[in-house]
Amino acid sequence: MGKIICAANQKGGVGKTTTAVNLAAALGSMGKKVLLADTDPQGNSTSGVGIDKRGIKMSTYDVMINGQKAKDAILETQFEGLSLLPSNMDLAAAELELAEMEQRANCLKDALAGVRGEYDYIIIDCPPSLGLITLNDLNCADTVLIPIQCEFYALEGLSQLINTVRRVKRQYNERLDIEGVLLTMYDGRLNLTQQVVEEVKKYFPRKVFKTVIPRAVRLSEAPGFGQPVLYYDKNSRGAKAYEELAQEIVKNKL
């Protein structure tokens, strides 16, 4: 049974999609069979693995709203061990349509049930909001990975996310847990970074990953070439960091 991990934070610009794409690719390169599920209408995870959003015939929208089978929408990528459930702007309409459905919290869970056994990991890239799509993501997940940017106001809005996780755990998905908190855009030379790290560790005792993701040019460039950083520049600091994160997560599963 594949472990389902959501990369979630309703605050934009924290490295959520970067983490979903690069963690999925790093796990695939370790010999794991991985599905990257893009549930963000912006579809940045989709383009981040080299898939043209304009050419998609079936997407997460069709799976969640139209009852299409996930296996019919999944695409193989050019990267080792990595498959994709793609997204595009069609998904932007899903919030309204989900609101009218009886089993509105179970659409993605039901869709992934048919393919979950085929993967070691399913990594979900959540939208930057706490709406019904994110509720679906959390309802089918085992754990939540929370990327936090090493900047001012790093913890702003996190209490809302944690309350949402607790509510989903209580009402829908009792096994849901926090996988860990990932510090992104890390620059150890800055006093601010050290202050943020201390703050985050106080807020999430024993839940902060040892791995930190550096502020790195290669990480920023890779999406423009439709490649995870591991394939764009395997010797870069960003690639090494996501390989280390993947190793931490594999150890957590054992």
PDB file of N, CA and C in Angstrom, residues 97-182:
ATOM      1  N   GLU A  97     -18.031  22.935  -7.741  1.00  0.00           N
ATOM      2  CA  GLU A  97     -18.723  21.686  -8.055  1.00  0.00           C
ATOM      3  C   GLU A  97     -18.668  20.705  -6.888  1.00  0.00           C
ATOM      4  N   LEU A  98     -17.556  20.675  -6.180  1.00  0.00           N
ATOM      5  CA  LEU A  98     -17.445  19.803  -5.001  1.00  0.00           C
ATOM      6  C   LEU A  98     -18.465  20.195  -3.931  1.00  0.00           C
ATOM      7  N   ALA A  99     -18.712  21.494  -3.799  1.00  0.00           N
ATOM      8  CA  ALA A  99     -19.633  21.984  -2.767  1.00  0.00           C
ATOM      9  C   ALA A  99     -21.030  21.403  -2.924  1.00  0.00           C
ATOM     10  N   GLU A 100     -21.389  21.005  -4.157  1.00  0.00           N
ATOM     11  CA  GLU A 100     -22.730  20.486  -4.417  1.00  0.00           C
ATOM     12  C   GLU A 100     -22.803  18.955  -4.338  1.00  0.00           C
ATOM     13  N   MET A 101     -21.657  18.315  -4.091  1.00  0.00           N
ATOM     14  CA  MET A 101     -21.628  16.848  -4.075  1.00  0.00           C
ATOM     15  C   MET A 101     -21.798  16.307  -2.661  1.00  0.00           C
ATOM     16  N   GLU A 102     -22.501  15.187  -2.547  1.00  0.00           N
ATOM     17  CA  GLU A 102     -22.760  14.608  -1.224  1.00  0.00           C
ATOM     18  C   GLU A 102     -21.485  14.136  -0.533  1.00  0.00           C
ATOM     19  N   GLN A 103     -20.683  13.361  -1.260  1.00  0.00           N
ATOM     20  CA  GLN A 103     -19.445  12.829  -0.688  1.00  0.00           C
ATOM     21  C   GLN A 103     -18.264  13.720  -1.086  1.00  0.00           C
ATOM     22  N   ARG A 104     -18.420  15.013  -0.836  1.00  0.00           N
ATOM     23  CA  ARG A 104     -17.463  15.992  -1.363  1.00  0.00           C
ATOM     24  C   ARG A 104     -16.045  15.814  -0.827  1.00  0.00           C
ATOM     25  N   ALA A 105     -15.893  15.208   0.341  1.00  0.00           N
ATOM     26  CA  ALA A 105     -14.554  15.064   0.937  1.00  0.00           C
ATOM     27  C   ALA A 105     -13.845  13.795   0.475  1.00  0.00           C
ATOM     28  N   ASN A 106     -14.565  12.917  -0.221  1.00  0.00           N
ATOM     29  CA  ASN A 106     -14.012  11.593  -0.542  1.00  0.00           C
ATOM     30  C   ASN A 106     -13.636  11.394  -2.014  1.00  0.00           C
ATOM     31  N   CYS A 107     -13.792  12.426  -2.832  1.00  0.00           N
ATOM     32  CA  CYS A 107     -13.627  12.237  -4.279  1.00  0.00           C
ATOM     33  C   CYS A 107     -12.227  11.753  -4.646  1.00  0.00           C
ATOM     34  N   LEU A 108     -11.210  12.393  -4.110  1.00  0.00           N
ATOM     35  CA  LEU A 108      -9.832  11.996  -4.446  1.00  0.00           C
ATOM     36  C   LEU A 108      -9.469  10.671  -3.777  1.00  0.00           C
ATOM     37  N   LYS A 109      -9.914  10.496  -2.563  1.00  0.00           N
ATOM     38  CA  LYS A 109      -9.653   9.241  -1.829  1.00  0.00           C
ATOM     39  C   LYS A 109     -10.197   8.047  -2.607  1.00  0.00           C
ATOM     40  N   ASP A 110     -11.420   8.167  -3.078  1.00  0.00           N
ATOM     41  CA  ASP A 110     -12.041   7.073  -3.837  1.00  0.00           C
ATOM     42  C   ASP A 110     -11.288   6.831  -5.152  1.00  0.00           C
ATOM     43  N   ALA A 111     -10.857   7.929  -5.786  1.00  0.00           N
ATOM     44  CA  ALA A 111     -10.165   7.806  -7.074  1.00  0.00           C
ATOM     45  C   ALA A 111      -8.798   7.136  -6.913  1.00  0.00           C
ATOM     46  N   LEU A 112      -8.073   7.497  -5.869  1.00  0.00           N
ATOM     47  CA  LEU A 112      -6.723   6.949  -5.675  1.00  0.00           C
ATOM     48  C   LEU A 112      -6.733   5.529  -5.115  1.00  0.00           C
ATOM     49  N   ALA A 113      -7.866   5.127  -4.546  1.00  0.00           N
ATOM     50  CA  ALA A 113      -7.950   3.775  -3.969  1.00  0.00           C
ATOM     51  C   ALA A 113      -7.623   2.701  -5.008  1.00  0.00           C
ATOM     52  N   GLY A 114      -7.987   2.957  -6.258  1.00  0.00           N
ATOM     53  CA  GLY A 114      -7.777   1.967  -7.318  1.00  0.00           C
ATOM     54  C   GLY A 114      -6.334   1.821  -7.766  1.00  0.00           C
ATOM     55  N   VAL A 115      -5.489   2.830  -7.453  1.00  0.00           N
ATOM     56  CA  VAL A 115      -4.086   2.769  -7.914  1.00  0.00           C
ATOM     57  C   VAL A 115      -3.079   2.778  -6.767  1.00  0.00           C
ATOM     58  N   ARG A 116      -3.552   2.978  -5.567  1.00  0.00           N
ATOM     59  CA  ARG A 116      -2.641   3.149  -4.425  1.00  0.00           C
ATOM     60  C   ARG A 116      -1.677   1.975  -4.260  1.00  0.00           C
ATOM     61  N   GLY A 117      -2.162   0.777  -4.502  1.00  0.00           N
ATOM     62  CA  GLY A 117      -1.340  -0.416  -4.326  1.00  0.00           C
ATOM     63  C   GLY A 117      -0.208  -0.551  -5.334  1.00  0.00           C
ATOM     64  N   GLU A 118      -0.240   0.264  -6.387  1.00  0.00           N
ATOM     65  CA  GLU A 118       0.786   0.175  -7.429  1.00  0.00           C
ATOM     66  C   GLU A 118       2.016   1.040  -7.144  1.00  0.00           C
ATOM     67  N   TYR A 119       1.940   1.862  -6.077  1.00  0.00           N
ATOM     68  CA  TYR A 119       3.030   2.807  -5.795  1.00  0.00           C
ATOM     69  C   TYR A 119       3.567   2.639  -4.384  1.00  0.00           C
ATOM     70  N   ASP A 120       4.845   2.979  -4.219  1.00  0.00           N
ATOM     71  CA  ASP A 120       5.435   3.032  -2.877  1.00  0.00           C
ATOM     72  C   ASP A 120       5.054   4.335  -2.187  1.00  0.00           C
ATOM     73  N   TYR A 121       5.006   5.407  -2.989  1.00  0.00           N
ATOM     74  CA  TYR A 121       4.654   6.722  -2.449  1.00  0.00           C
ATOM     75  C   TYR A 121       3.754   7.452  -3.434  1.00  0.00           C
ATOM     76  N   ILE A 122       2.768   8.167  -2.880  1.00  0.00           N
ATOM     77  CA  ILE A 122       1.984   9.122  -3.666  1.00  0.00           C
ATOM     78  C   ILE A 122       2.201  10.484  -3.006  1.00  0.00           C
ATOM     79  N   ILE A 123       2.783  11.414  -3.764  1.00  0.00           N
ATOM     80  CA  ILE A 123       3.048  12.762  -3.261  1.00  0.00           C
ATOM     81  C   ILE A 123       2.014  13.704  -3.873  1.00  0.00           C
ATOM     82  N   ILE A 124       1.253  14.382  -3.025  1.00  0.00           N
ATOM     83  CA  ILE A 124       0.206  15.284  -3.501  1.00  0.00           C
ATOM     84  C   ILE A 124       0.652  16.732  -3.343  1.00  0.00           C
ATOM     85  N   ASP A 125       0.607  17.474  -4.439  1.00  0.00           N
ATOM     86  CA  ASP A 125       0.863  18.909  -4.394  1.00  0.00           C
ATOM     87  C   ASP A 125      -0.476  19.607  -4.216  1.00  0.00           C
ATOM     88  N   CYS A 126      -0.703  20.144  -3.008  1.00  0.00           N
ATOM     89  CA  CYS A 126      -1.981  20.791  -2.683  1.00  0.00           C
ATOM     90  C   CYS A 126      -2.018  22.220  -3.213  1.00  0.00           C
ATOM     91  N   PRO A 127      -3.223  22.749  -3.443  1.00  0.00           N
ATOM     92  CA  PRO A 127      -3.328  24.174  -3.804  1.00  0.00           C
ATOM     93  C   PRO A 127      -2.992  25.052  -2.597  1.00  0.00           C
ATOM     94  N   PRO A 128      -2.600  26.312  -2.820  1.00  0.00           N
ATOM     95  CA  PRO A 128      -2.287  27.215  -1.701  1.00  0.00           C
ATOM     96  C   PRO A 128      -3.555  27.811  -1.084  1.00  0.00           C
ATOM     97  N   SER A 129      -4.390  26.942  -0.543  1.00  0.00           N
ATOM     98  CA  SER A 129      -5.645  27.367   0.089  1.00  0.00           C
ATOM     99  C   SER A 129      -6.104  26.232   0.997  1.00  0.00           C
ATOM    100  N   LEU A 130      -7.130  26.516   1.801  1.00  0.00           N
ATOM    101  CA  LEU A 130      -7.683  25.470   2.673  1.00  0.00           C
ATOM    102  C   LEU A 130      -9.123  25.173   2.294  1.00  0.00           C
ATOM    103  N   GLY A 131      -9.378  25.073   0.996  1.00  0.00           N
ATOM    104  CA  GLY A 131     -10.724  24.800   0.502  1.00  0.00           C
ATOM    105  C   GLY A 131     -11.016  23.319   0.364  1.00  0.00           C
ATOM    106  N   LEU A 132     -12.011  22.995  -0.472  1.00  0.00           N
ATOM    107  CA  LEU A 132     -12.484  21.613  -0.593  1.00  0.00           C
ATOM    108  C   LEU A 132     -11.489  20.699  -1.309  1.00  0.00           C
ATOM    109  N   ILE A 133     -10.663  21.252  -2.183  1.00  0.00           N
ATOM    110  CA  ILE A 133      -9.648  20.409  -2.828  1.00  0.00           C
ATOM    111  C   ILE A 133      -8.625  19.965  -1.786  1.00  0.00           C
ATOM    112  N   THR A 134      -8.167  20.901  -0.968  1.00  0.00           N
ATOM    113  CA  THR A 134      -7.210  20.549   0.093  1.00  0.00           C
ATOM    114  C   THR A 134      -7.846  19.592   1.098  1.00  0.00           C
ATOM    115  N   LEU A 135      -9.125  19.764   1.387  1.00  0.00           N
ATOM    116  CA  LEU A 135      -9.827  18.816   2.263  1.00  0.00           C
ATOM    117  C   LEU A 135      -9.766  17.410   1.674  1.00  0.00           C
ATOM    118  N   ASN A 136      -9.982  17.292   0.365  1.00  0.00           N
ATOM    119  CA  ASN A 136      -9.866  15.997  -0.310  1.00  0.00           C
ATOM    120  C   ASN A 136      -8.460  15.426  -0.170  1.00  0.00           C
ATOM    121  N   ASP A 137      -7.454  16.290  -0.358  1.00  0.00           N
ATOM    122  CA  ASP A 137      -6.067  15.858  -0.255  1.00  0.00           C
ATOM    123  C   ASP A 137      -5.766  15.306   1.141  1.00  0.00           C
ATOM    124  N   LEU A 138      -6.164  16.055   2.159  1.00  0.00           N
ATOM    125  CA  LEU A 138      -5.882  15.653   3.541  1.00  0.00           C
ATOM    126  C   LEU A 138      -6.670  14.410   3.931  1.00  0.00           C
ATOM    127  N   ASN A 139      -7.861  14.275   3.369  1.00  0.00           N
ATOM    128  CA  ASN A 139      -8.704  13.137   3.712  1.00  0.00           C
ATOM    129  C   ASN A 139      -8.134  11.816   3.209  1.00  0.00           C
ATOM    130  N   CYS A 140      -7.368  11.866   2.127  1.00  0.00           N
ATOM    131  CA  CYS A 140      -6.830  10.603   1.610  1.00  0.00           C
ATOM    132  C   CYS A 140      -5.372  10.387   2.009  1.00  0.00           C
ATOM    133  N   ALA A 141      -4.764  11.359   2.677  1.00  0.00           N
ATOM    134  CA  ALA A 141      -3.338  11.282   2.995  1.00  0.00           C
ATOM    135  C   ALA A 141      -3.070  10.518   4.291  1.00  0.00           C
ATOM    136  N   ASP A 142      -1.868   9.982   4.371  1.00  0.00           N
ATOM    137  CA  ASP A 142      -1.371   9.428   5.639  1.00  0.00           C
ATOM    138  C   ASP A 142      -0.716  10.529   6.464  1.00  0.00           C
ATOM    139  N   THR A 143       0.041  11.388   5.767  1.00  0.00           N
ATOM    140  CA  THR A 143       0.772  12.441   6.475  1.00  0.00           C
ATOM    141  C   THR A 143       0.778  13.737   5.670  1.00  0.00           C
ATOM    142  N   VAL A 144       1.113  14.826   6.378  1.00  0.00           N
ATOM    143  CA  VAL A 144       1.232  16.149   5.770  1.00  0.00           C
ATOM    144  C   VAL A 144       2.671  16.637   5.940  1.00  0.00           C
ATOM    145  N   LEU A 145       3.278  17.043   4.844  1.00  0.00           N
ATOM    146  CA  LEU A 145       4.603  17.658   4.882  1.00  0.00           C
ATOM    147  C   LEU A 145       4.393  19.164   4.713  1.00  0.00           C
ATOM    148  N   ILE A 146       4.902  19.945   5.665  1.00  0.00           N
ATOM    149  CA  ILE A 146       4.663  21.393   5.668  1.00  0.00           C
ATOM    150  C   ILE A 146       5.955  22.144   5.360  1.00  0.00           C
ATOM    151  N   PRO A 147       6.081  22.702   4.154  1.00  0.00           N
ATOM    152  CA  PRO A 147       7.245  23.539   3.863  1.00  0.00           C
ATOM    153  C   PRO A 147       7.057  24.922   4.491  1.00  0.00           C
ATOM    154  N   ILE A 148       8.121  25.417   5.131  1.00  0.00           N
ATOM    155  CA  ILE A 148       8.089  26.746   5.744  1.00  0.00           C
ATOM    156  C   ILE A 148       9.304  27.538   5.262  1.00  0.00           C
ATOM    157  N   GLN A 149       9.047  28.709   4.745  1.00  0.00           N
ATOM    158  CA  GLN A 149      10.110  29.563   4.218  1.00  0.00           C
ATOM    159  C   GLN A 149      10.849  30.251   5.368  1.00  0.00           C
ATOM    160  N   CYS A 150      12.169  30.312   5.278  1.00  0.00           N
ATOM    161  CA  CYS A 150      12.971  30.982   6.312  1.00  0.00           C
ATOM    162  C   CYS A 150      12.957  32.493   6.087  1.00  0.00           C
ATOM    163  N   GLU A 151      11.799  33.093   6.350  1.00  0.00           N
ATOM    164  CA  GLU A 151      11.600  34.525   6.128  1.00  0.00           C
ATOM    165  C   GLU A 151      10.770  35.090   7.276  1.00  0.00           C
ATOM    166  N   PHE A 152      10.644  36.420   7.319  1.00  0.00           N
ATOM    167  CA  PHE A 152       9.724  37.040   8.270  1.00  0.00           C
ATOM    168  C   PHE A 152       8.326  36.441   8.078  1.00  0.00           C
ATOM    169  N   TYR A 153       7.568  36.369   9.141  1.00  0.00           N
ATOM    170  CA  TYR A 153       6.200  35.851   9.116  1.00  0.00           C
ATOM    171  C   TYR A 153       6.135  34.386   8.679  1.00  0.00           C
ATOM    172  N   ALA A 154       7.193  33.632   8.929  1.00  0.00           N
ATOM    173  CA  ALA A 154       7.228  32.229   8.515  1.00  0.00           C
ATOM    174  C   ALA A 154       6.056  31.439   9.102  1.00  0.00           C
ATOM    175  N   LEU A 155       5.720  31.735  10.347  1.00  0.00           N
ATOM    176  CA  LEU A 155       4.674  30.955  11.018  1.00  0.00           C
ATOM    177  C   LEU A 155       3.283  31.556  10.842  1.00  0.00           C
ATOM    178  N   GLU A 156       3.202  32.649  10.078  1.00  0.00           N
ATOM    179  CA  GLU A 156       1.901  33.302   9.881  1.00  0.00           C
ATOM    180  C   GLU A 156       0.923  32.361   9.190  1.00  0.00           C
ATOM    181  N   GLY A 157      -0.238  32.196   9.754  1.00  0.00           N
ATOM    182  CA  GLY A 157      -1.266  31.360   9.132  1.00  0.00           C
ATOM    183  C   GLY A 157      -1.131  29.877   9.422  1.00  0.00           C
ATOM    184  N   LEU A 158      -0.025  29.478  10.067  1.00  0.00           N
ATOM    185  CA  LEU A 158       0.165  28.041  10.291  1.00  0.00           C
ATOM    186  C   LEU A 158      -0.810  27.465  11.301  1.00  0.00           C
ATOM    187  N   SER A 159      -1.229  28.278  12.260  1.00  0.00           N
ATOM    188  CA  SER A 159      -2.201  27.772  13.231  1.00  0.00           C
ATOM    189  C   SER A 159      -3.492  27.369  12.525  1.00  0.00           C
ATOM    190  N   GLN A 160      -3.839  28.111  11.467  1.00  0.00           N
ATOM    191  CA  GLN A 160      -5.039  27.776  10.677  1.00  0.00           C
ATOM    192  C   GLN A 160      -4.865  26.430   9.977  1.00  0.00           C
ATOM    193  N   LEU A 161      -3.677  26.203   9.410  1.00  0.00           N
ATOM    194  CA  LEU A 161      -3.402  24.920   8.751  1.00  0.00           C
ATOM    195  C   LEU A 161      -3.447  23.769   9.763  1.00  0.00           C
ATOM    196  N   ILE A 162      -2.827  23.975  10.911  1.00  0.00           N
ATOM    197  CA  ILE A 162      -2.801  22.919  11.939  1.00  0.00           C
ATOM    198  C   ILE A 162      -4.214  22.632  12.436  1.00  0.00           C
ATOM    199  N   ASN A 163      -5.029  23.667  12.598  1.00  0.00           N
ATOM    200  CA  ASN A 163      -6.430  23.466  13.003  1.00  0.00           C
ATOM    201  C   ASN A 163      -7.191  22.673  11.954  1.00  0.00           C
ATOM    202  N   THR A 164      -6.918  22.956  10.669  1.00  0.00           N
ATOM    203  CA  THR A 164      -7.560  22.213   9.582  1.00  0.00           C
ATOM    204  C   THR A 164      -7.148  20.747   9.622  1.00  0.00           C
ATOM    205  N   VAL A 165      -5.862  20.492   9.815  1.00  0.00           N
ATOM    206  CA  VAL A 165      -5.358  19.114   9.912  1.00  0.00           C
ATOM    207  C   VAL A 165      -6.040  18.387  11.070  1.00  0.00           C
ATOM    208  N   ARG A 166      -6.149  19.053  12.211  1.00  0.00           N
ATOM    209  CA  ARG A 166      -6.795  18.433  13.391  1.00  0.00           C
ATOM    210  C   ARG A 166      -8.271  18.136  13.124  1.00  0.00           C
ATOM    211  N   ARG A 167      -8.934  19.082  12.441  1.00  0.00           N
ATOM    212  CA  ARG A 167     -10.359  18.900  12.156  1.00  0.00           C
ATOM    213  C   ARG A 167     -10.575  17.736  11.192  1.00  0.00           C
ATOM    214  N   VAL A 168      -9.716  17.647  10.159  1.00  0.00           N
ATOM    215  CA  VAL A 168      -9.818  16.529   9.210  1.00  0.00           C
ATOM    216  C   VAL A 168      -9.553  15.208   9.924  1.00  0.00           C
ATOM    217  N   LYS A 169      -8.564  15.203  10.794  1.00  0.00           N
ATOM    218  CA  LYS A 169      -8.226  13.989  11.564  1.00  0.00           C
ATOM    219  C   LYS A 169      -9.413  13.561  12.424  1.00  0.00           C
ATOM    220  N   ARG A 170     -10.071  14.527  13.041  1.00  0.00           N
ATOM    221  CA  ARG A 170     -11.191  14.237  13.933  1.00  0.00           C
ATOM    222  C   ARG A 170     -12.442  13.802  13.166  1.00  0.00           C
ATOM    223  N   GLN A 171     -12.729  14.458  12.033  1.00  0.00           N
ATOM    224  CA  GLN A 171     -14.000  14.235  11.346  1.00  0.00           C
ATOM    225  C   GLN A 171     -13.938  13.213  10.215  1.00  0.00           C
ATOM    226  N   TYR A 172     -12.757  13.092   9.565  1.00  0.00           N
ATOM    227  CA  TYR A 172     -12.695  12.290   8.339  1.00  0.00           C
ATOM    228  C   TYR A 172     -11.618  11.204   8.332  1.00  0.00           C
ATOM    229  N   ASN A 173     -10.428  11.531   8.821  1.00  0.00           N
ATOM    230  CA  ASN A 173      -9.260  10.686   8.552  1.00  0.00           C
ATOM    231  C   ASN A 173      -8.419  10.568   9.824  1.00  0.00           C
ATOM    232  N   GLU A 174      -8.765   9.587  10.650  1.00  0.00           N
ATOM    233  CA  GLU A 174      -8.136   9.499  11.974  1.00  0.00           C
ATOM    234  C   GLU A 174      -6.645   9.134  11.923  1.00  0.00           C
ATOM    235  N   ARG A 175      -6.175   8.599  10.785  1.00  0.00           N
ATOM    236  CA  ARG A 175      -4.755   8.224  10.705  1.00  0.00           C
ATOM    237  C   ARG A 175      -3.858   9.393  10.291  1.00  0.00           C
ATOM    238  N   LEU A 176      -4.438  10.532   9.920  1.00  0.00           N
ATOM    239  CA  LEU A 176      -3.658  11.659   9.419  1.00  0.00           C
ATOM    240  C   LEU A 176      -2.686  12.173  10.476  1.00  0.00           C
ATOM    241  N   ASP A 177      -1.425  12.359  10.068  1.00  0.00           N
ATOM    242  CA  ASP A 177      -0.394  12.841  10.984  1.00  0.00           C
ATOM    243  C   ASP A 177       0.505  13.830  10.235  1.00  0.00           C
ATOM    244  N   ILE A 178       1.350  14.528  10.964  1.00  0.00           N
ATOM    245  CA  ILE A 178       2.309  15.434  10.338  1.00  0.00           C
ATOM    246  C   ILE A 178       3.588  14.659  10.049  1.00  0.00           C
ATOM    247  N   GLU A 179       3.953  14.595   8.776  1.00  0.00           N
ATOM    248  CA  GLU A 179       5.193  13.929   8.367  1.00  0.00           C
ATOM    249  C   GLU A 179       6.394  14.693   8.902  1.00  0.00           C
ATOM    250  N   GLY A 180       6.326  16.006   8.758  1.00  0.00           N
ATOM    251  CA  GLY A 180       7.412  16.846   9.235  1.00  0.00           C
ATOM    252  C   GLY A 180       7.311  18.241   8.651  1.00  0.00           C
ATOM    253  N   VAL A 181       8.086  19.136   9.232  1.00  0.00           N
ATOM    254  CA  VAL A 181       8.150  20.518   8.775  1.00  0.00           C
ATOM    255  C   VAL A 181       9.489  20.703   8.077  1.00  0.00           C
ATOM    256  N   LEU A 182       9.436  21.247   6.866  1.00  0.00           N
ATOM    257  CA  LEU A 182      10.628  21.393   6.042  1.00  0.00           C
ATOM    258  C   LEU A 182      10.983  22.867   5.900  1.00  0.00           C
TER     259      LEU A 182
END
